[in-house]
């Protein structure tokens, strides 16, 4: 794999980065999930850092593709899409895309102008320079996605040979045909094409040598003689009749064979799935007549629309399969207890193909062999619907080229992908736009447009599941006089259960449909599925799932794999598992009805005992000098998997991954009256939520903690909760509420010896004066805080108060006093090893130098601060320092450096939802476009 910018070749980096680019290129224009990327790069054993490594590779590739791209900008070519990435590239810029386009053009021309087709095929094949994705690791290159591109090359070579022989234009094609023959030495149609092409070029001896070599290889490796097509090509060479049509011609009066047409009726309403349908239609076009069987495995959870897509697709291409269509519902997941055995399905297919019952062999292997023989030389579409597993499907697959097999299943057909080279397609739920389109078609555009708010609520509560939306639409359609707001109200009242999606007909009953998948699970996987219903969500990692069951990690991995294979769980990223919302409701319902109340309480205890100790440990790594809370002791931990952390980076990564779970967990513990656990959880989250800018989550967590302390008698805990809530409210600019909380905190600490706590409150009050420009008041309260800390022997608190007073002095224009304060604060932070404090002090010193017009010195301090902010994961601090760096560069030299730092700051502040983003945008607008 190679790339050029103009005439200069681009260094594409290491093998892994090249493999990522190769994957994006062969799937150009389509979203590639993170799971697919990780599978290509690491296979079955990805590291814990896989997602971060992928993100880094994507960043480097963006800059390779667009060297002028500003820092942290998304660019226009490599984009985030559907939980992964999509590469948007021009056909003319990528050889594989141009190859595909030329191949399509040639196939469309082959029956009209074979000479033109041969020329275009030659252009397509000449774009190949070795195997697909050469230059990446062999393991990655062996992945099915690249093997599929190799098959495209072989299919095009076969068609090119046909066109060239027909037109008598083979010379230009021969090098590519010979290369293809080397790559696929046992591909008889390809070898037949090469034999005829060599003979058409007057090279009969070489043609006969190719036939002899292939015949010997077939005998040695497979123990078979050449098939009809290769033998016919050999005979044509001997007769010196190399016209392709003559070589492949059949008898003048062919035997009439049955033409089955077994497809179910096409769906009356088909919406969405444009990308999936386009990909499906591209697998096998009518003009392609490929000499390989094309197999597509459509997977997805119950009710997502696999059969609807498969049947719609099959009807779209049925006319391309002159010999008919076969269909069977294998009942892998259905209300019927008995699954269709392969023998039963084969007997049905053989009957449709005209085989008399007495002529059907008795054994499965013999039946499958007869079935494949009957399909040889025929163009047949085979739809295998609702399959249970690969073993049920394999005997039903055609063995000859020219056929299309479509398989749908709730299980992932990994075996078909790995062994048979099937193209895998997993359906997701509908987007809001697709769901809206569906409701408009079922209920009428006017009715949907008349109640937009109700429609949006229906879509949200159905969670995009096509089956759920179909049930709701059917009810609304049978009651046209009822307003949609009434339907939305019914769903809202049933939210968290499946009551609104139940009915007498099992086929349109979400609970029944889910149950067909559930009952195929092993008992251990079924238990894990139920207990995951009591997990607070929205996703769960492997250690937490093991803790939920009280088993080691090695025992839970196979169970998670079983659930994802059955599409009862999603795997949005490596090592993370999640429910579709309605499946989560089903799991919770089952847990309530199947599991004992004591088992559910134990599971909830294990959840808390897994996350809370880990969160407290991670917080200590993020802020080692933080004084531990004086809460009551926690209950003993039950049998859970401990989460180890190597350092603060690992702690930060864990918090980042588990943030949504921890926020949901604190809501759960507060709701259920686990007050002590709620207080500890809120404490453990303070540092992370503050530094990473998740301030609204911080406010929510701190409100729950305050409620928990108000139910108890611990005055100090309640005062501390008021203080922390004040800090969180400050970050979301709710200054009046923050002052109220600080006032309540001070009142609670009155008459106690909690000088450090009072110092914290005084610093909080000081910060409320900063936005309004009351800098003298800010300094006064910071100095009060410093005195309290010194009296309590709290050096870390004293350094923070010194630094913040220094900020106030800088705002007052007293830069020398500011430098004195902040320099002393920096020395204390360095002595204590507090990297976060050092970052803050360095930024403050930089600001003072900037105020003194010593911009180069300021830039040096800001740069040191920026490195530390990134090291400790302080995103807001990083944005502030980037802004200050932009200011200093603007004052020192102007130009692009200032803009780049401001743009990076604006991006972070926008992601955080911080109002400071507006100020940075104003700086950018005032600076204007770079020259």
Tab-separated table of C-alpha atoms in Angstrom, residues 362-561:
chain	number	residue	atom	x	y	z
A	362	UNK	CA	-30.880	-40.598	3.310
A	363	UNK	CA	-27.776	-38.982	4.846
A	364	UNK	CA	-27.187	-35.248	5.358
A	365	UNK	CA	-23.874	-35.254	3.476
A	366	UNK	CA	-25.393	-37.063	0.505
A	367	UNK	CA	-28.368	-34.713	0.414
A	368	UNK	CA	-26.092	-31.656	0.548
A	369	UNK	CA	-23.907	-33.068	-2.255
A	370	UNK	CA	-26.954	-33.650	-4.486
A	371	UNK	CA	-28.224	-30.155	-3.707
A	372	UNK	CA	-24.901	-28.557	-4.643
A	373	UNK	CA	-24.718	-30.631	-7.806
A	374	UNK	CA	-28.171	-29.463	-8.902
A	375	UNK	CA	-27.116	-25.822	-8.430
A	376	UNK	CA	-23.923	-26.212	-10.472
A	377	UNK	CA	-24.126	-23.979	-13.531
A	378	UNK	CA	-27.313	-22.310	-12.297
A	379	UNK	CA	-27.913	-18.801	-11.033
A	380	UNK	CA	-29.939	-19.236	-7.872
A	381	UNK	CA	-30.785	-16.966	-4.945
A	382	UNK	CA	-31.024	-18.783	-1.595
A	383	UNK	CA	-32.469	-17.000	1.450
A	384	UNK	CA	-31.831	-18.796	4.755
A	385	UNK	CA	-33.892	-16.887	7.295
A	386	UNK	CA	-33.742	-16.966	11.110
A	387	UNK	CA	-30.794	-19.345	11.420
A	388	UNK	CA	-29.719	-20.655	14.813
A	389	UNK	CA	-26.026	-21.262	14.088
A	390	UNK	CA	-23.398	-21.950	11.433
A	391	UNK	CA	-23.827	-25.743	11.579
A	392	UNK	CA	-27.479	-25.373	10.591
A	393	UNK	CA	-26.556	-23.188	7.605
A	394	UNK	CA	-23.444	-24.789	6.068
A	395	UNK	CA	-25.146	-27.755	4.341
A	396	UNK	CA	-27.616	-25.339	2.710
A	397	UNK	CA	-25.015	-23.149	1.007
A	398	UNK	CA	-24.574	-23.472	-2.775
A	399	UNK	CA	-21.212	-24.798	-3.880
A	400	UNK	CA	-21.046	-23.369	-7.393
A	401	UNK	CA	-20.520	-19.878	-8.708
A	402	UNK	CA	-23.268	-17.556	-9.838
A	403	UNK	CA	-25.408	-18.003	-6.708
A	404	UNK	CA	-26.230	-15.613	-3.874
A	405	UNK	CA	-26.891	-16.920	-0.364
A	406	UNK	CA	-28.450	-14.540	2.189
A	407	UNK	CA	-28.439	-15.662	5.817
A	408	UNK	CA	-30.214	-13.885	8.680
A	409	UNK	CA	-29.621	-14.738	12.325
A	410	UNK	CA	-29.644	-13.245	15.778
A	411	UNK	CA	-26.305	-14.967	16.297
A	412	UNK	CA	-23.135	-13.596	14.759
A	413	UNK	CA	-22.132	-15.982	11.982
A	414	UNK	CA	-18.407	-15.657	12.634
A	415	UNK	CA	-17.722	-19.122	11.247
A	416	UNK	CA	-19.241	-18.196	7.885
A	417	UNK	CA	-17.089	-15.071	7.753
A	418	UNK	CA	-13.896	-16.882	8.697
A	419	UNK	CA	-14.282	-20.070	6.629
A	420	UNK	CA	-16.716	-19.330	3.795
A	421	UNK	CA	-15.690	-15.672	3.403
A	422	UNK	CA	-19.204	-14.380	4.036
A	423	UNK	CA	-19.791	-10.636	4.018
A	424	UNK	CA	-21.046	-9.759	7.501
A	425	UNK	CA	-23.617	-7.036	8.038
A	426	UNK	CA	-24.937	-6.223	11.527
A	427	UNK	CA	-28.049	-4.064	11.690
A	428	UNK	CA	-28.400	-1.340	14.283
A	429	UNK	CA	-31.637	0.273	15.415
A	430	UNK	CA	-33.177	3.013	13.307
A	431	UNK	CA	-32.040	6.600	13.554
A	432	UNK	CA	-34.638	9.188	14.568
A	433	UNK	CA	-34.975	10.230	10.926
A	434	UNK	CA	-35.607	6.658	9.766
A	435	UNK	CA	-38.142	6.080	12.546
A	436	UNK	CA	-39.939	9.314	11.632
A	437	UNK	CA	-40.040	8.275	7.984
A	438	UNK	CA	-41.524	4.889	8.941
A	439	UNK	CA	-44.271	6.451	11.097
A	440	UNK	CA	-45.074	8.904	8.312
A	441	UNK	CA	-45.552	6.073	5.828
A	442	UNK	CA	-47.625	3.949	8.208
A	443	UNK	CA	-49.762	6.680	9.759
A	444	UNK	CA	-49.721	9.348	7.067
A	445	UNK	CA	-47.480	12.367	6.765
A	446	UNK	CA	-50.186	14.820	7.860
A	447	UNK	CA	-50.957	12.963	11.089
A	448	UNK	CA	-47.266	12.732	11.986
A	449	UNK	CA	-46.613	16.382	11.103
A	450	UNK	CA	-49.573	17.508	13.234
A	451	UNK	CA	-48.054	16.175	16.501
A	452	UNK	CA	-44.265	16.500	16.224
A	453	UNK	CA	-43.606	16.452	19.968
A	454	UNK	CA	-45.619	13.253	20.461
A	455	UNK	CA	-43.861	11.627	17.504
A	456	UNK	CA	-40.412	12.453	18.926
A	457	UNK	CA	-41.402	10.998	22.301
A	458	UNK	CA	-42.697	7.805	20.666
A	459	UNK	CA	-39.440	7.420	18.750
A	460	UNK	CA	-37.388	7.974	21.907
A	461	UNK	CA	-39.401	5.530	24.014
A	462	UNK	CA	-39.244	2.845	21.314
A	463	UNK	CA	-35.466	3.338	21.327
A	464	UNK	CA	-35.336	3.049	17.533
A	465	UNK	CA	-36.300	-0.662	17.499
A	466	UNK	CA	-38.243	-1.334	14.270
A	467	UNK	CA	-40.431	-4.025	15.847
A	468	UNK	CA	-41.440	-1.724	18.711
A	469	UNK	CA	-42.237	1.102	16.299
A	470	UNK	CA	-44.255	-1.297	14.126
A	471	UNK	CA	-46.335	-2.375	17.131
A	472	UNK	CA	-47.003	1.224	18.147
A	473	UNK	CA	-47.811	2.218	14.564
A	474	UNK	CA	-50.251	-0.685	14.198
A	475	UNK	CA	-52.120	0.393	17.322
A	476	UNK	CA	-52.234	4.010	16.217
A	477	UNK	CA	-53.373	2.997	12.716
A	478	UNK	CA	-56.285	0.945	14.106
A	479	UNK	CA	-57.389	3.956	16.194
A	480	UNK	CA	-57.102	6.866	13.752
A	481	UNK	CA	-59.257	9.116	15.926
A	482	UNK	CA	-56.902	8.812	18.906
A	483	UNK	CA	-54.264	11.557	19.127
A	484	UNK	CA	-50.655	10.417	19.049
A	485	UNK	CA	-50.073	12.205	22.338
A	486	UNK	CA	-52.254	9.494	23.943
A	487	UNK	CA	-49.987	6.807	22.475
A	488	UNK	CA	-46.929	8.661	23.761
A	489	UNK	CA	-48.529	8.891	27.216
A	490	UNK	CA	-49.130	5.125	27.264
A	491	UNK	CA	-45.509	4.474	26.392
A	492	UNK	CA	-44.284	6.999	28.952
A	493	UNK	CA	-46.278	5.385	31.739
A	494	UNK	CA	-44.926	1.945	30.817
A	495	UNK	CA	-41.324	3.164	30.426
A	496	UNK	CA	-38.822	0.739	31.938
A	497	UNK	CA	-41.053	-2.254	31.128
A	498	UNK	CA	-42.377	-3.979	28.010
A	499	UNK	CA	-46.079	-3.653	28.830
A	500	UNK	CA	-46.704	-1.141	26.041
A	501	UNK	CA	-45.253	-3.560	23.469
A	502	UNK	CA	-47.236	-6.687	24.389
A	503	UNK	CA	-50.041	-8.332	22.482
A	504	UNK	CA	-51.767	-11.634	21.745
A	505	UNK	CA	-49.825	-12.280	18.530
A	506	UNK	CA	-46.361	-13.538	19.464
A	507	UNK	CA	-44.984	-12.298	16.167
A	508	UNK	CA	-45.660	-8.693	17.149
A	509	UNK	CA	-44.962	-9.005	20.882
A	510	UNK	CA	-41.570	-7.653	21.918
A	511	UNK	CA	-41.444	-9.713	25.107
A	512	UNK	CA	-42.208	-12.956	23.242
A	513	UNK	CA	-39.720	-12.112	20.497
A	514	UNK	CA	-36.974	-11.518	23.053
A	515	UNK	CA	-37.868	-14.744	24.859
A	516	UNK	CA	-37.038	-16.825	21.774
A	517	UNK	CA	-33.451	-15.650	22.015
A	518	UNK	CA	-33.337	-15.905	25.812
A	519	UNK	CA	-34.359	-19.547	25.923
A	520	UNK	CA	-31.423	-20.543	23.672
A	521	UNK	CA	-28.917	-19.299	26.272
A	522	UNK	CA	-27.004	-21.573	28.627
A	523	UNK	CA	-28.180	-21.339	32.272
A	524	UNK	CA	-25.059	-19.382	33.299
A	525	UNK	CA	-25.406	-16.881	30.426
A	526	UNK	CA	-29.138	-16.521	31.160
A	527	UNK	CA	-28.345	-15.697	34.803
A	528	UNK	CA	-25.761	-13.100	33.784
A	529	UNK	CA	-28.285	-11.587	31.334
A	530	UNK	CA	-30.861	-11.224	34.145
A	531	UNK	CA	-28.434	-9.780	36.683
A	532	UNK	CA	-27.117	-7.266	34.161
A	533	UNK	CA	-30.666	-5.917	34.249
A	534	UNK	CA	-29.983	-4.598	37.772
A	535	UNK	CA	-26.670	-3.004	36.787
A	536	UNK	CA	-27.089	0.796	36.669
A	537	UNK	CA	-25.640	0.997	33.129
A	538	UNK	CA	-25.361	2.341	30.501
A	539	UNK	CA	-22.577	-0.188	29.860
A	540	UNK	CA	-20.470	-2.636	31.792
A	541	UNK	CA	-16.882	-3.861	31.657
A	542	UNK	CA	-15.654	-7.421	32.052
A	543	UNK	CA	-14.428	-7.018	35.680
A	544	UNK	CA	-17.764	-5.525	36.753
A	545	UNK	CA	-19.695	-8.330	35.056
A	546	UNK	CA	-17.534	-10.874	36.884
A	547	UNK	CA	-18.150	-9.060	40.179
A	548	UNK	CA	-21.896	-9.107	39.520
A	549	UNK	CA	-21.799	-12.912	39.417
A	550	UNK	CA	-19.121	-13.254	42.097
A	551	UNK	CA	-16.840	-15.247	39.754
A	552	UNK	CA	-13.324	-14.744	38.319
A	553	UNK	CA	-12.920	-12.867	35.048
A	554	UNK	CA	-11.991	-16.041	33.149
A	555	UNK	CA	-15.438	-17.494	33.885
A	556	UNK	CA	-17.438	-14.486	32.732
A	557	UNK	CA	-15.736	-13.907	29.355
A	558	UNK	CA	-17.358	-16.927	27.643
A	559	UNK	CA	-20.751	-15.859	28.990
A	560	UNK	CA	-20.375	-12.341	27.606
A	561	UNK	CA	-19.291	-13.815	24.273
